[in-house]
């Protein structure tokens, strides 16, 4: 009974922290918008209309929520085990490129073609994630640095591959560099007519649920989580650290690669260098807000998608720059990440220390 009460209290405190963070973000956002000479009420109204005001707006929200869920789950797998894989965007680029090539080169039945494109996308991301994993295991290279640097390598290398092997001349404009259109059999179905929302959203939700079940009900999931929570205990408990570390990295890379595949098979239909607008970093921030909870990632990703969808409409109909929303998103992550309990305890300790010093000085 006490345990349930404690969990309930912790849950209420978490919800309260999110509400306070959201309120502070809205206040700060209003101040920023006012400083630009614009109306916060008009900006926030336009934000809501752009996110949920029409079928097209809802479709755009779903479109942006989809990659946010998948990259968020990729980050959860790594962070939950204490591994800093911030190379999700690079792994996504490789998955996207290979998926686009397979999508236009091979002729297959629709169902088979979609599955094959998803698998090769995941495997490509997994292979690329193998590089920082091996660097960490064999040479003890910090994975935060290696994955961060490999993002740039992936972006430039996939651009080179597209530029080199797709028959484009060096004089072509950068926007013209792209792979040919994928076969119709490799494309995912449109979810809402005349919108960019596709059935990729079901793939994203399915991945999140499977990862949730993996961690909650399987021995392997317990081992993956234990490595992050207590490395020394996991070693004494018989967990093969090197094998588990490699599994975590490869699984995270596989899901990141699948995100690239769904982007090609859904919205884009071809690989174009620079297609991802910080989707990997969105996943990192969403995983941080969700406290590495796969189910929470789903709900937060829809909010994230709504903010992104609404920000485009807000910029069109008001004079407020949509980058204001990006700033507020980052600020929200920062406010949620603060350990308020530890901060409160520190202030109490400082207050008590000052009182003790006063008492000591009074006695003297």
mmCIF file of C-alpha atoms in Angstrom:
data_model
loop_
_atom_site.group_PDB
_atom_site.id
_atom_site.type_symbol
_atom_site.label_atom_id
_atom_site.label_comp_id
_atom_site.label_asym_id
_atom_site.label_seq_id
_atom_site.Cartn_x
_atom_site.Cartn_y
_atom_site.Cartn_z
ATOM 1 C CA UNK A 1 0.000 0.000 0.000
ATOM 2 C CA UNK A 2 2.786 2.388 0.887
ATOM 3 C CA UNK A 3 4.549 1.604 -2.371
ATOM 4 C CA UNK A 4 1.421 2.422 -4.400
ATOM 5 C CA UNK A 5 1.001 5.671 -2.467
ATOM 6 C CA UNK A 6 4.572 6.614 -3.155
ATOM 7 C CA UNK A 7 4.245 5.898 -6.854
ATOM 8 C CA UNK A 8 1.053 7.938 -6.993
ATOM 9 C CA UNK A 9 2.767 10.848 -5.249
ATOM 10 C CA UNK A 10 5.738 10.658 -7.616
ATOM 11 C CA UNK A 11 3.347 10.622 -10.548
ATOM 12 C CA UNK A 12 1.558 13.735 -9.266
ATOM 13 C CA UNK A 13 4.878 15.511 -8.758
ATOM 14 C CA UNK A 14 5.946 14.613 -12.302
ATOM 15 C CA UNK A 15 2.689 15.924 -13.765
ATOM 16 C CA UNK A 16 3.046 19.088 -11.670
ATOM 17 C CA UNK A 17 6.594 19.583 -12.940
ATOM 18 C CA UNK A 18 5.430 19.267 -16.556
ATOM 19 C CA UNK A 19 2.581 21.720 -15.989
ATOM 20 C CA UNK A 20 4.854 24.250 -14.314
ATOM 21 C CA UNK A 21 7.411 23.877 -17.119
ATOM 22 C CA UNK A 22 4.686 24.372 -19.744
ATOM 23 C CA UNK A 23 3.382 27.457 -17.918
ATOM 24 C CA UNK A 24 6.866 28.978 -17.673
ATOM 25 C CA UNK A 25 7.478 28.276 -21.354
ATOM 26 C CA UNK A 26 4.229 30.030 -22.313
ATOM 27 C CA UNK A 27 5.127 33.040 -20.166
ATOM 28 C CA UNK A 28 8.641 33.261 -21.608
ATOM 29 C CA UNK A 29 7.255 32.698 -25.105
ATOM 30 C CA UNK A 30 4.778 35.536 -24.627
ATOM 31 C CA UNK A 31 7.575 37.836 -23.525
ATOM 32 C CA UNK A 32 9.675 36.916 -26.589
ATOM 33 C CA UNK A 33 6.732 37.462 -28.957
ATOM 34 C CA UNK A 34 5.882 40.785 -27.295
ATOM 35 C CA UNK A 35 9.506 41.907 -27.612
ATOM 36 C CA UNK A 36 9.157 41.405 -31.370
ATOM 37 C CA UNK A 37 6.138 43.690 -31.431
ATOM 38 C CA UNK A 38 3.625 40.895 -32.023
ATOM 39 C CA UNK A 39 0.561 39.649 -30.152
ATOM 40 C CA UNK A 40 1.069 36.442 -28.109
ATOM 41 C CA UNK A 41 -2.679 35.714 -28.248
ATOM 42 C CA UNK A 42 -2.693 35.834 -32.064
ATOM 43 C CA UNK A 43 0.479 33.764 -32.274
ATOM 44 C CA UNK A 44 -0.777 31.018 -29.941
ATOM 45 C CA UNK A 45 -4.177 30.977 -31.657
ATOM 46 C CA UNK A 46 -2.474 30.534 -35.035
ATOM 47 C CA UNK A 47 -0.337 27.797 -33.486
ATOM 48 C CA UNK A 48 -3.442 25.876 -32.405
ATOM 49 C CA UNK A 49 -5.189 26.342 -35.755
ATOM 50 C CA UNK A 50 -2.089 25.172 -37.603
ATOM 51 C CA UNK A 51 -1.919 22.040 -35.464
ATOM 52 C CA UNK A 52 -5.585 20.980 -35.201
ATOM 53 C CA UNK A 53 -7.722 23.509 -37.090
ATOM 54 C CA UNK A 54 -8.397 21.388 -40.186
ATOM 55 C CA UNK A 55 -7.913 17.929 -41.662
ATOM 56 C CA UNK A 56 -4.808 19.208 -43.420
ATOM 57 C CA UNK A 57 -3.433 20.568 -40.138
ATOM 58 C CA UNK A 58 -4.099 17.282 -38.320
ATOM 59 C CA UNK A 59 -2.406 15.413 -41.167
ATOM 60 C CA UNK A 60 0.672 17.626 -40.859
ATOM 61 C CA UNK A 61 0.737 17.063 -37.093
ATOM 62 C CA UNK A 62 0.657 13.289 -37.635
ATOM 63 C CA UNK A 63 3.331 13.618 -40.318
ATOM 64 C CA UNK A 64 5.759 15.320 -37.899
ATOM 65 C CA UNK A 65 4.816 13.131 -34.950
ATOM 66 C CA UNK A 66 5.781 9.976 -36.865
ATOM 67 C CA UNK A 67 9.570 10.453 -37.139
ATOM 68 C CA UNK A 68 9.573 12.010 -33.661
ATOM 69 C CA UNK A 69 8.219 8.762 -32.191
ATOM 70 C CA UNK A 70 10.735 6.567 -34.007
ATOM 71 C CA UNK A 71 13.810 8.688 -33.286
ATOM 72 C CA UNK A 72 12.561 9.146 -29.726
ATOM 73 C CA UNK A 73 12.405 5.365 -29.250
ATOM 74 C CA UNK A 74 15.877 5.014 -30.766
ATOM 75 C CA UNK A 75 17.159 7.494 -28.181
ATOM 76 C CA UNK A 76 15.243 5.766 -25.349
ATOM 77 C CA UNK A 77 16.942 2.438 -26.075
ATOM 78 C CA UNK A 78 20.373 4.037 -25.820
ATOM 79 C CA UNK A 79 19.729 6.437 -22.921
ATOM 80 C CA UNK A 80 17.833 3.878 -20.831
ATOM 81 C CA UNK A 81 21.009 1.813 -20.819
ATOM 82 C CA UNK A 82 23.329 4.719 -20.080
ATOM 83 C CA UNK A 83 24.699 4.989 -23.629
ATOM 84 C CA UNK A 84 24.922 8.385 -25.333
ATOM 85 C CA UNK A 85 23.985 7.637 -28.915
ATOM 86 C CA UNK A 86 23.523 11.123 -30.372
ATOM 87 C CA UNK A 87 24.258 9.824 -33.873
ATOM 88 C CA UNK A 88 20.605 8.996 -34.558
ATOM 89 C CA UNK A 89 20.411 11.480 -37.430
ATOM 90 C CA UNK A 90 23.441 9.985 -39.175
ATOM 91 C CA UNK A 91 22.054 6.456 -38.809
ATOM 92 C CA UNK A 92 18.747 7.726 -40.150
ATOM 93 C CA UNK A 93 20.454 9.191 -43.236
ATOM 94 C CA UNK A 94 22.026 5.860 -44.157
ATOM 95 C CA UNK A 95 18.733 4.057 -43.651
ATOM 96 C CA UNK A 96 16.965 6.610 -45.823
ATOM 97 C CA UNK A 97 19.500 6.429 -48.653
ATOM 98 C CA UNK A 98 19.607 2.628 -48.892
ATOM 99 C CA UNK A 99 15.829 2.376 -48.567
ATOM 100 C CA UNK A 100 15.361 4.888 -51.408
ATOM 101 C CA UNK A 101 17.791 2.987 -53.669
ATOM 102 C CA UNK A 102 16.134 -0.378 -52.981
ATOM 103 C CA UNK A 103 12.756 1.273 -53.407
ATOM 104 C CA UNK A 104 13.420 2.342 -56.979
ATOM 105 C CA UNK A 105 15.757 -0.428 -58.171
ATOM 106 C CA UNK A 106 13.814 -3.526 -57.148
ATOM 107 C CA UNK A 107 10.456 -4.667 -58.471
ATOM 108 C CA UNK A 108 8.431 -6.629 -55.921
ATOM 109 C CA UNK A 109 4.866 -7.120 -54.756
ATOM 110 C CA UNK A 110 3.708 -4.186 -52.646
ATOM 111 C CA UNK A 111 3.703 -5.863 -49.219
ATOM 112 C CA UNK A 112 7.058 -7.548 -49.754
ATOM 113 C CA UNK A 113 8.647 -4.399 -51.158
ATOM 114 C CA UNK A 114 7.608 -2.311 -48.147
ATOM 115 C CA UNK A 115 8.956 -4.889 -45.678
ATOM 116 C CA UNK A 116 12.245 -5.201 -47.595
ATOM 117 C CA UNK A 117 12.714 -1.420 -47.703
ATOM 118 C CA UNK A 118 12.093 -1.182 -43.956
ATOM 119 C CA UNK A 119 14.513 -4.010 -43.201
ATOM 120 C CA UNK A 120 17.355 -2.667 -45.367
ATOM 121 C CA UNK A 121 16.821 0.786 -43.864
ATOM 122 C CA UNK A 122 17.112 -0.644 -40.357
ATOM 123 C CA UNK A 123 20.134 -2.773 -41.242
ATOM 124 C CA UNK A 124 21.881 0.227 -42.809
ATOM 125 C CA UNK A 125 21.385 2.301 -39.677
ATOM 126 C CA UNK A 126 22.542 -0.645 -37.583
ATOM 127 C CA UNK A 127 25.725 -1.095 -39.619
ATOM 128 C CA UNK A 128 26.546 2.591 -39.304
ATOM 129 C CA UNK A 129 25.971 2.440 -35.534
ATOM 130 C CA UNK A 130 28.429 -0.471 -35.385
ATOM 131 C CA UNK A 131 31.317 1.973 -35.968
ATOM 132 C CA UNK A 132 31.017 3.993 -32.718
ATOM 133 C CA UNK A 133 30.138 0.818 -30.791
ATOM 134 C CA UNK A 134 33.376 -0.886 -31.837
ATOM 135 C CA UNK A 135 35.383 2.293 -31.244
ATOM 136 C CA UNK A 136 34.041 2.349 -27.679
ATOM 137 C CA UNK A 137 34.601 -1.342 -26.969
ATOM 138 C CA UNK A 138 38.063 -1.687 -28.509
ATOM 139 C CA UNK A 139 39.615 1.772 -28.160
ATOM 140 C CA UNK A 140 37.452 3.285 -25.393
ATOM 141 C CA UNK A 141 36.476 6.223 -27.631
ATOM 142 C CA UNK A 142 33.693 8.233 -25.982
ATOM 143 C CA UNK A 143 30.492 7.385 -27.877
ATOM 144 C CA UNK A 144 29.093 10.888 -27.346
ATOM 145 C CA UNK A 145 31.934 12.367 -29.402
ATOM 146 C CA UNK A 146 32.125 9.626 -32.042
ATOM 147 C CA UNK A 147 28.371 9.521 -32.747
ATOM 148 C CA UNK A 148 28.194 13.313 -32.869
ATOM 149 C CA UNK A 149 31.022 13.534 -35.410
ATOM 150 C CA UNK A 150 29.639 10.662 -37.479
ATOM 151 C CA UNK A 151 26.426 12.622 -38.031
ATOM 152 C CA UNK A 152 28.352 14.997 -40.296
ATOM 153 C CA UNK A 153 30.128 12.098 -41.977
ATOM 154 C CA UNK A 154 26.786 10.421 -42.750
ATOM 155 C CA UNK A 155 25.248 13.592 -44.146
ATOM 156 C CA UNK A 156 28.194 14.313 -46.433
ATOM 157 C CA UNK A 157 28.803 10.694 -47.456
ATOM 158 C CA UNK A 158 25.173 10.025 -48.442
ATOM 159 C CA UNK A 159 25.195 13.300 -50.373
ATOM 160 C CA UNK A 160 28.366 12.149 -52.155
ATOM 161 C CA UNK A 161 26.828 8.749 -52.963
ATOM 162 C CA UNK A 162 23.722 10.412 -54.367
ATOM 163 C CA UNK A 163 25.824 12.902 -56.307
ATOM 164 C CA UNK A 164 28.268 10.278 -57.604
ATOM 165 C CA UNK A 165 26.088 7.332 -58.525
ATOM 166 C CA UNK A 166 22.775 8.868 -59.500
ATOM 167 C CA UNK A 167 24.082 10.437 -62.691
ATOM 168 C CA UNK A 168 24.160 14.097 -61.710
ATOM 169 C CA UNK A 169 26.728 16.572 -62.947
ATOM 170 C CA UNK A 170 28.741 18.779 -60.598
ATOM 171 C CA UNK A 171 27.114 21.840 -62.153
ATOM 172 C CA UNK A 172 23.657 20.785 -60.943
ATOM 173 C CA UNK A 173 21.996 22.767 -58.195
ATOM 174 C CA UNK A 174 22.084 21.177 -54.760
ATOM 175 C CA UNK A 175 18.281 20.957 -54.683
ATOM 176 C CA UNK A 176 18.329 18.868 -57.853
ATOM 177 C CA UNK A 177 20.495 16.154 -56.308
ATOM 178 C CA UNK A 178 18.194 13.275 -55.477
ATOM 179 C CA UNK A 179 17.669 9.600 -56.190
ATOM 180 C CA UNK A 180 14.968 8.627 -58.716
ATOM 181 C CA UNK A 181 11.406 8.201 -57.473
ATOM 182 C CA UNK A 182 10.744 5.000 -55.550
ATOM 183 C CA UNK A 183 8.433 2.407 -57.081
ATOM 184 C CA UNK A 184 4.746 2.776 -56.110
ATOM 185 C CA UNK A 185 4.973 -0.682 -54.525
ATOM 186 C CA UNK A 186 7.545 0.669 -52.039
ATOM 187 C CA UNK A 187 5.417 3.637 -50.937
ATOM 188 C CA UNK A 188 3.286 3.701 -47.814
ATOM 189 C CA UNK A 189 -0.396 4.609 -48.109
ATOM 190 C CA UNK A 190 -1.667 8.109 -47.409
ATOM 191 C CA UNK A 191 -3.607 8.144 -44.155
ATOM 192 C CA UNK A 192 -5.652 11.307 -44.718
ATOM 193 C CA UNK A 193 -6.439 12.435 -48.289
ATOM 194 C CA UNK A 194 -4.451 15.425 -49.560
ATOM 195 C CA UNK A 195 -2.161 15.441 -46.516
ATOM 196 C CA UNK A 196 1.386 14.245 -45.810
ATOM 197 C CA UNK A 197 0.221 11.825 -43.087
ATOM 198 C CA UNK A 198 0.902 8.197 -43.992
ATOM 199 C CA UNK A 199 0.494 4.753 -42.453
ATOM 200 C CA UNK A 200 4.047 5.174 -41.147
ATOM 201 C CA UNK A 201 2.375 6.422 -37.943
ATOM 202 C CA UNK A 202 1.196 2.845 -37.244
ATOM 203 C CA UNK A 203 4.740 1.556 -37.744
ATOM 204 C CA UNK A 204 6.014 4.197 -35.312
ATOM 205 C CA UNK A 205 3.438 3.367 -32.636
ATOM 206 C CA UNK A 206 4.064 -0.351 -33.154
ATOM 207 C CA UNK A 207 7.802 0.128 -32.585
ATOM 208 C CA UNK A 208 7.143 2.072 -29.376
ATOM 209 C CA UNK A 209 4.794 -0.614 -28.011
ATOM 210 C CA UNK A 210 7.225 -3.428 -28.883
ATOM 211 C CA UNK A 211 10.081 -1.649 -27.103
ATOM 212 C CA UNK A 212 7.834 -1.059 -24.082
ATOM 213 C CA UNK A 213 7.007 -4.788 -23.970
ATOM 214 C CA UNK A 214 10.687 -5.671 -24.433
ATOM 215 C CA UNK A 215 11.719 -3.720 -21.353
ATOM 216 C CA UNK A 216 8.753 -4.690 -19.216
ATOM 217 C CA UNK A 217 8.329 -8.407 -19.886
ATOM 218 C CA UNK A 218 11.546 -9.922 -21.242
ATOM 219 C CA UNK A 219 14.804 -11.001 -19.624
ATOM 220 C CA UNK A 220 16.799 -9.316 -22.381
ATOM 221 C CA UNK A 221 15.004 -6.046 -21.745
ATOM 222 C CA UNK A 222 15.832 -6.328 -18.047
ATOM 223 C CA UNK A 223 19.502 -6.847 -18.907
ATOM 224 C CA UNK A 224 19.513 -3.852 -21.249
ATOM 225 C CA UNK A 225 18.010 -1.655 -18.551
ATOM 226 C CA UNK A 226 20.277 -3.034 -15.814
ATOM 227 C CA UNK A 227 23.440 -2.090 -17.715
ATOM 228 C CA UNK A 228 22.362 1.545 -17.607
ATOM 229 C CA UNK A 229 21.049 1.572 -14.037
ATOM 230 C CA UNK A 230 23.938 -0.192 -12.356
ATOM 231 C CA UNK A 231 26.863 -1.345 -14.475
ATOM 232 C CA UNK A 232 28.810 -2.961 -11.628
ATOM 233 C CA UNK A 233 25.772 -4.851 -10.369
ATOM 234 C CA UNK A 234 24.972 -6.073 -13.888
ATOM 235 C CA UNK A 235 28.515 -7.438 -14.248
ATOM 236 C CA UNK A 236 28.305 -9.288 -10.927
ATOM 237 C CA UNK A 237 24.841 -10.485 -11.919
ATOM 238 C CA UNK A 238 26.287 -12.333 -14.907
ATOM 239 C CA UNK A 239 25.326 -9.883 -17.654
ATOM 240 C CA UNK A 240 27.799 -9.886 -20.540
ATOM 241 C CA UNK A 241 28.507 -6.152 -20.673
ATOM 242 C CA UNK A 242 30.252 -6.078 -24.057
ATOM 243 C CA UNK A 243 27.578 -8.141 -25.780
ATOM 244 C CA UNK A 244 24.782 -6.121 -24.180
ATOM 245 C CA UNK A 245 26.474 -2.808 -25.023
ATOM 246 C CA UNK A 246 26.764 -3.877 -28.662
ATOM 247 C CA UNK A 247 23.137 -5.042 -28.720
ATOM 248 C CA UNK A 248 21.947 -1.692 -27.371
ATOM 249 C CA UNK A 249 23.886 0.289 -29.955
ATOM 250 C CA UNK A 250 22.804 -1.911 -32.862
ATOM 251 C CA UNK A 251 19.143 -1.902 -31.832
ATOM 252 C CA UNK A 252 19.166 1.886 -31.433
ATOM 253 C CA UNK A 253 20.816 2.250 -34.851
ATOM 254 C CA UNK A 254 18.361 -0.209 -36.432
ATOM 255 C CA UNK A 255 15.351 1.815 -35.299
ATOM 256 C CA UNK A 256 17.002 5.092 -36.359
ATOM 257 C CA UNK A 257 17.599 3.593 -39.811
ATOM 258 C CA UNK A 258 13.953 2.507 -39.986
ATOM 259 C CA UNK A 259 12.956 6.115 -39.364
ATOM 260 C CA UNK A 260 14.901 7.126 -42.462
ATOM 261 C CA UNK A 261 13.149 4.377 -44.395
ATOM 262 C CA UNK A 262 9.669 5.480 -43.351
ATOM 263 C CA UNK A 263 10.503 9.066 -44.316
ATOM 264 C CA UNK A 264 11.448 7.944 -47.828
ATOM 265 C CA UNK A 265 8.540 5.502 -48.196
ATOM 266 C CA UNK A 266 6.063 7.962 -46.781
ATOM 267 C CA UNK A 267 6.551 11.684 -47.272
ATOM 268 C CA UNK A 268 9.475 12.055 -49.672
ATOM 269 C CA UNK A 269 9.462 9.142 -52.130
ATOM 270 C CA UNK A 270 13.133 9.777 -52.965
ATOM 271 C CA UNK A 271 16.341 10.505 -51.113
ATOM 272 C CA UNK A 272 17.400 14.134 -51.084
ATOM 273 C CA UNK A 273 20.507 15.240 -49.127
ATOM 274 C CA UNK A 274 19.626 17.359 -46.117
ATOM 275 C CA UNK A 275 16.049 16.056 -45.984
ATOM 276 C CA UNK A 276 16.055 15.704 -42.179
ATOM 277 C CA UNK A 277 15.432 18.942 -40.321
ATOM 278 C CA UNK A 278 16.999 17.969 -36.983
ATOM 279 C CA UNK A 279 14.765 14.909 -36.664
ATOM 280 C CA UNK A 280 17.499 13.050 -34.779
ATOM 281 C CA UNK A 281 17.847 15.828 -32.230
ATOM 282 C CA UNK A 282 14.071 15.966 -31.861
ATOM 283 C CA UNK A 283 14.208 12.325 -30.796
ATOM 284 C CA UNK A 284 16.929 13.054 -28.245
ATOM 285 C CA UNK A 285 14.896 15.893 -26.707
ATOM 286 C CA UNK A 286 11.658 13.890 -26.702
ATOM 287 C CA UNK A 287 13.351 10.951 -24.966
ATOM 288 C CA UNK A 288 14.679 13.364 -22.337
ATOM 289 C CA UNK A 289 11.220 14.841 -21.714
ATOM 290 C CA UNK A 290 9.641 11.359 -21.588
ATOM 291 C CA UNK A 291 12.213 10.191 -19.021
ATOM 292 C CA UNK A 292 13.011 7.277 -21.346
ATOM 293 C CA UNK A 293 9.457 5.902 -21.190
ATOM 294 C CA UNK A 294 8.466 4.463 -24.620
ATOM 295 C CA UNK A 295 4.732 5.043 -24.098
ATOM 296 C CA UNK A 296 5.304 8.624 -22.957
ATOM 297 C CA UNK A 297 7.339 9.157 -26.138
ATOM 298 C CA UNK A 298 4.183 8.564 -28.216
ATOM 299 C CA UNK A 299 2.154 11.265 -26.457
ATOM 300 C CA UNK A 300 4.991 13.794 -26.305
ATOM 301 C CA UNK A 301 5.763 13.218 -29.992
ATOM 302 C CA UNK A 302 2.211 14.182 -30.932
ATOM 303 C CA UNK A 303 2.598 17.396 -28.929
ATOM 304 C CA UNK A 304 5.961 17.932 -30.640
ATOM 305 C CA UNK A 305 4.389 17.325 -34.045
ATOM 306 C CA UNK A 306 1.556 19.740 -33.225
ATOM 307 C CA UNK A 307 4.035 22.447 -32.251
ATOM 308 C CA UNK A 308 6.021 21.950 -35.437
ATOM 309 C CA UNK A 309 2.908 21.867 -37.633
ATOM 310 C CA UNK A 310 1.411 24.881 -35.880
ATOM 311 C CA UNK A 311 4.644 26.871 -36.075
ATOM 312 C CA UNK A 312 4.599 26.799 -39.886
ATOM 313 C CA UNK A 313 1.031 28.125 -39.959
ATOM 314 C CA UNK A 314 1.847 30.693 -37.265
ATOM 315 C CA UNK A 315 4.705 32.037 -39.367
ATOM 316 C CA UNK A 316 2.452 32.275 -42.434
ATOM 317 C CA UNK A 317 -0.422 34.187 -40.854
ATOM 318 C CA UNK A 318 1.428 36.273 -38.240
ATOM 319 C CA UNK A 319 4.720 38.117 -38.094
ATOM 320 C CA UNK A 320 6.114 35.710 -35.484
ATOM 321 C CA UNK A 321 9.062 33.617 -36.647
ATOM 322 C CA UNK A 322 8.536 29.866 -36.254
ATOM 323 C CA UNK A 323 12.025 29.571 -34.763
ATOM 324 C CA UNK A 324 10.504 31.004 -31.570
ATOM 325 C CA UNK A 325 8.766 27.629 -31.138
ATOM 326 C CA UNK A 326 12.089 25.802 -31.564
ATOM 327 C CA UNK A 327 13.552 27.958 -28.794
ATOM 328 C CA UNK A 328 10.573 27.213 -26.548
ATOM 329 C CA UNK A 329 10.860 23.483 -27.239
ATOM 330 C CA UNK A 330 14.494 23.503 -26.142
ATOM 331 C CA UNK A 331 13.588 25.594 -23.094
ATOM 332 C CA UNK A 332 10.872 23.104 -22.141
ATOM 333 C CA UNK A 333 13.418 20.263 -22.276
ATOM 334 C CA UNK A 334 15.736 22.253 -20.022
ATOM 335 C CA UNK A 335 13.006 23.018 -17.467
ATOM 336 C CA UNK A 336 11.830 19.406 -17.349
ATOM 337 C CA UNK A 337 15.391 18.123 -16.996
ATOM 338 C CA UNK A 338 16.005 20.158 -13.826
ATOM 339 C CA UNK A 339 15.959 18.041 -10.661
ATOM 340 C CA UNK A 340 13.723 20.311 -8.573
ATOM 341 C CA UNK A 341 13.766 17.937 -5.622
ATOM 342 C CA UNK A 342 17.567 18.084 -5.422
ATOM 343 C CA UNK A 343 17.436 21.861 -5.922
ATOM 344 C CA UNK A 344 14.922 22.253 -3.092
ATOM 345 C CA UNK A 345 17.032 20.012 -0.847
ATOM 346 C CA UNK A 346 20.111 22.128 -1.607
ATOM 347 C CA UNK A 347 18.289 25.333 -0.629
ATOM 348 C CA UNK A 348 17.068 23.698 2.605
ATOM 349 C CA UNK A 349 20.590 22.530 3.399
ATOM 350 C CA UNK A 350 21.967 26.003 2.767
ATOM 351 C CA UNK A 351 19.281 27.549 4.967
ATOM 352 C CA UNK A 352 20.024 25.099 7.770
ATOM 353 C CA UNK A 353 23.760 25.741 7.415
ATOM 354 C CA UNK A 354 23.232 29.512 7.732
ATOM 355 C CA UNK A 355 21.116 28.989 10.848
ATOM 356 C CA UNK A 356 23.838 26.821 12.425
ATOM 357 C CA UNK A 357 26.440 29.455 11.668
ATOM 358 C CA UNK A 358 24.293 32.152 13.277
ATOM 359 C CA UNK A 359 23.834 29.990 16.356
ATOM 360 C CA UNK A 360 27.572 29.356 16.583
ATOM 361 C CA UNK A 361 28.362 33.059 16.212
ATOM 362 C CA UNK A 362 25.742 33.899 18.881
ATOM 363 C CA UNK A 363 27.280 31.434 21.353
ATOM 364 C CA UNK A 364 30.742 32.889 20.794
#
